[in-house]
């Protein structure tokens, strides 16, 4: 794992990821297992991969994703990080969703329970922005953003044509509470070729994404897809709260015509 | 100012059952929580809105917490309650007027989440750091571990004494600049993108086959032969990669 000279024998993160998913040939898997027996650092990494994998696999399908937080907050809105594309520009108002998020986190953390990472509300053609549970939830599960980011970065090196990893990256984008992890997923997805049906999910993720900087990255991704995402880009170009996103979308739209 | 319910979680995993040595006045609360020096690195989790928050590392083995009202009108301060390894502070009043300073052992892993108009400062920590803020900045100094930092409408200023052997380092904001200061001999894989400018004191060797951005500005490549992955992203503002000034020789 480490790049320092004394640790050159460590397998790459990509190989450890394959090992964690049981995808190595038997002889290579045996070598990896032997290495893990003697390397606490790599063992911890693989353990982290396993926890993240289990957590993501436990998520419900996107269309029916659980909304523990929504059930408590009642609206799916309110986080100070949220920026619906149609909202007014400028600094966002303080929101009450933080309290609900913190309360959920407090309950979940105190109970030692991992709640769902996402709270997507599907209300027809205009996606609602997401509400994410607070940080301690992921810490309570032993799955920090640092670990998840490491997994996503490793996945990015794993092979552009693996549909299971593409699906994982899209689900990360749809559900992960950390904007840094979602950005890494976007970067990894940019080097893949999602299926046509997956572009629709990326377009939805673009409309739901709270971070303007990630919306910029997603615009490039969506613009490269079938049809160039013209309708969504047009909407963002005229309505997004962030001036850079409006300009970026307009440029992408112009280039796609 | 609107009243709101809020909660603060201060979790130090290695401090599960320790009672603090505490002192409280009307406008100030302080406590010291011992940690197990021989055990796993402690963890600190702070999760509360509207805090002015600073965390710094020190050479001792205990966690020091100081909460202080910084404006008139805050009559009482929250009292920490230990439960299940979590130090919880619950108070149905504003936190807008409160400053929290926490000193932890340098090896502590830190996870902070706050929001809105208050800066976060973290200094002298060697453990991994996750920090999330919004509508204000994040200042990181003297770091040695992995860092995942995100905010919006606030600058990120991060300075590393040395890069961790393994990453990740990820800095993300919007509508504000990012300044990243690295040691002179830094070896890293850099991915920095914005729609404004990216400037670097370091020569960056391009990676063959790396995709070019559709628009905007990106600096992708290797510093010093490559190493830990550094991902920096903002919009509507510049990214600056600085080389740290050499430390003055000790007398």
XYZ file of N, CA and C in Angstrom, chain A residues 30-115:
258
model
N -3.870 -16.472 -3.020
C -3.083 -17.090 -1.951
C -1.928 -16.183 -1.553
N -1.260 -15.632 -2.551
C -0.162 -14.698 -2.258
C -0.679 -13.480 -1.493
N -1.832 -12.977 -1.919
C -2.395 -11.812 -1.234
C -2.746 -12.151 0.207
N -3.316 -13.329 0.407
C -3.677 -13.741 1.765
C -2.436 -13.846 2.642
N -1.376 -14.417 2.081
C -0.137 -14.538 2.853
C 0.398 -13.158 3.224
N 0.292 -12.244 2.283
C 0.751 -10.885 2.585
C -0.110 -10.253 3.683
N -1.396 -10.472 3.589
C -2.294 -9.873 4.583
C -2.024 -10.418 5.981
N -1.583 -11.674 6.052
C -1.269 -12.242 7.370
C -0.141 -11.483 8.059
N 0.718 -10.876 7.261
C 1.888 -10.231 7.860
C 1.860 -8.710 7.766
N 0.817 -8.149 7.175
C 0.794 -6.690 6.973
C -0.505 -6.114 7.545
N -0.372 -5.534 8.713
C -1.561 -4.984 9.379
C -2.172 -3.844 8.573
N -1.319 -3.088 7.873
C -1.818 -1.938 7.123
C -2.731 -2.391 5.986
N -2.274 -3.370 5.223
C -3.093 -3.871 4.117
C -4.324 -4.603 4.652
N -4.145 -5.303 5.765
C -5.290 -6.019 6.358
C -6.375 -5.019 6.763
N -5.946 -3.920 7.347
C -6.917 -2.900 7.743
C -7.618 -2.332 6.517
N -6.857 -2.171 5.441
C -7.462 -1.652 4.215
C -8.526 -2.608 3.687
N -8.171 -3.889 3.630
C -9.122 -4.876 3.108
C -10.341 -4.981 4.026
N -10.111 -4.910 5.323
C -11.247 -4.923 6.253
C -12.171 -3.735 5.976
N -11.550 -2.578 5.726
C -12.345 -1.383 5.412
C -13.143 -1.560 4.135
N -12.514 -2.163 3.139
C -13.225 -2.438 1.886
C -14.430 -3.325 2.149
N -14.219 -4.334 2.981
C -15.312 -5.253 3.287
C -16.470 -4.556 3.962
N -16.157 -3.661 4.898
C -17.233 -2.950 5.593
C -17.985 -2.034 4.640
N -17.215 -1.360 3.792
C -17.868 -0.460 2.836
C -18.723 -1.251 1.860
N -18.169 -2.361 1.396
C -18.930 -3.191 0.458
C -20.234 -3.650 1.094
N -20.132 -4.118 2.332
C -21.337 -4.595 3.017
C -22.340 -3.465 3.204
N -21.812 -2.278 3.553
C -22.710 -1.147 3.769
C -23.426 -0.757 2.485
N -22.681 -0.708 1.396
C -23.307 -0.324 0.138
C -24.283 -1.388 -0.336
N -23.904 -2.663 -0.127
C -24.798 -3.723 -0.580
C -26.089 -3.759 0.229
N -26.023 -3.196 1.433
C -27.223 -3.195 2.269
C -28.173 -2.063 1.899
N -27.711 -1.157 1.041
C -28.581 -0.052 0.663
C -29.734 -0.548 -0.202
N -30.912 0.005 0.002
C -32.009 -0.334 -0.902
C -31.762 0.236 -2.294
N -32.529 -0.259 -3.243
C -32.395 0.245 -4.605
C -32.700 1.732 -4.631
N -32.071 2.489 -5.532
C -32.234 3.937 -5.539
C -33.679 4.422 -5.584
N -34.523 3.742 -6.348
C -35.886 4.239 -6.505
C -36.672 4.198 -5.199
N -36.276 3.287 -4.313
C -37.033 3.150 -3.079
C -36.132 3.346 -1.863
N -35.054 4.091 -2.076
C -34.081 4.230 -1.005
C -34.729 4.738 0.275
N -34.342 4.128 1.335
C -34.912 4.482 2.622
C -34.674 5.933 2.966
N -35.532 6.487 3.727
C -35.374 7.877 4.095
C -35.663 8.046 5.576
N -34.806 7.425 6.366
C -34.933 7.562 7.805
C -34.950 9.025 8.199
N -34.047 9.764 7.579
C -33.952 11.174 7.905
C -35.188 11.936 7.446
N -35.664 11.590 6.249
C -36.865 12.257 5.752
C -38.043 12.018 6.692
N -38.098 10.788 7.202
C -39.219 10.465 8.075
C -39.210 11.351 9.312
N -38.026 11.701 9.743
C -37.929 12.529 10.940
C -38.046 14.006 10.596
N -37.321 14.419 9.526
C -37.373 15.838 9.182
C -38.688 16.197 8.508
N -39.313 15.210 7.902
C -40.636 15.412 7.361
C -40.680 16.020 5.985
N -39.548 16.496 5.488
C -39.621 17.209 4.227
C -38.557 16.821 3.230
N -37.460 16.309 3.685
C -36.369 16.061 2.761
C -35.624 17.317 2.390
N -35.941 18.404 3.017
C -35.236 19.661 2.761
C -34.612 20.176 4.040
N -33.798 21.178 3.914
C -33.417 21.904 5.105
C -31.956 21.893 5.449
N -31.170 20.997 4.878
C -29.758 21.033 5.209
C -29.143 22.318 4.677
N -28.251 22.940 5.429
C -27.622 24.153 4.938
C -26.767 23.917 3.708
N -26.432 22.671 3.415
C -25.629 22.378 2.244
C -26.471 22.275 0.978
N -27.766 22.246 1.131
C -28.589 21.940 -0.021
C -28.801 23.166 -0.886
N -28.738 22.954 -2.160
C -28.954 24.053 -3.097
C -29.798 23.564 -4.256
N -31.100 23.592 -4.125
C -31.941 23.184 -5.247
C -31.626 24.036 -6.466
N -31.590 23.458 -7.633
C -31.229 24.235 -8.807
C -32.087 25.471 -9.003
N -33.316 25.439 -8.558
C -34.187 26.569 -8.828
C -34.165 27.624 -7.724
N -33.365 27.406 -6.705
C -33.382 28.356 -5.599
C -32.658 29.644 -5.973
N -32.876 30.650 -5.159
C -32.271 31.942 -5.443
C -30.768 31.886 -5.263
N -30.012 32.670 -6.058
C -28.573 32.676 -5.903
C -28.166 33.341 -4.604
N -26.923 33.185 -4.290
C -26.385 33.823 -3.095
C -26.176 32.835 -1.977
N -25.774 33.349 -0.856
C -25.509 32.499 0.298
C -26.808 31.888 0.779
N -26.719 30.610 1.083
C -27.936 29.918 1.472
C -28.336 30.260 2.896
N -29.622 30.225 3.085
C -30.134 30.496 4.420
C -29.846 29.332 5.345
N -29.785 29.626 6.595
C -29.620 28.571 7.574
C -30.820 27.656 7.549
N -30.578 26.379 7.662
C -31.671 25.437 7.578
C -31.850 24.669 8.866
N -33.018 24.123 9.041
C -33.288 23.353 10.237
C -32.943 21.890 10.084
N -32.629 21.453 8.855
C -32.355 20.051 8.634
C -31.152 19.549 9.397
N -30.232 20.446 9.669
C -29.046 20.067 10.439
C -29.437 19.478 11.782
N -30.434 20.066 12.390
C -30.834 19.580 13.713
C -31.336 18.154 13.600
N -32.163 17.935 12.580
C -32.697 16.592 12.403
C -31.569 15.620 12.096
N -30.653 16.075 11.229
C -29.540 15.203 10.886
C -28.718 14.857 12.115
N -28.447 15.871 12.922
C -27.658 15.631 14.119
C -28.408 14.730 15.090
N -29.721 14.926 15.146
C -30.510 14.097 16.053
C -30.491 12.645 15.603
N -30.654 12.445 14.278
C -30.605 11.079 13.763
C -29.245 10.474 14.044
N -28.220 11.278 13.793
C -26.874 10.772 14.021
C -26.665 10.419 15.476
N -27.190 11.266 16.349
C -27.021 11.012 17.772
C -27.683 9.706 18.164
N -28.899 9.515 17.671
C -29.620 8.287 17.997
C -28.898 7.084 17.423
N -28.528 7.213 16.144
C -27.888 6.081 15.490
C -26.556 5.757 16.147
N -25.817 6.797 16.469
C -24.501 6.586 17.040
C -24.613 5.997 18.428
N -25.514 6.539 19.211
C -25.662 6.043 20.576
C -26.125 4.600 20.576
N -26.950 4.241 19.597
C -27.474 2.884 19.533
C -26.532 1.945 18.797
N -25.481 2.494 18.215
C -24.565 1.655 17.462
C -25.177 1.134 16.181
N -26.059 1.896 15.613
C -26.791 1.448 14.430
C -26.361 2.271 13.231
N -26.123 1.605 12.130
C -25.837 2.304 10.879
C -27.148 2.586 10.174
N -27.437 3.846 9.958
C -28.639 4.183 9.203
C -28.288 4.282 7.735
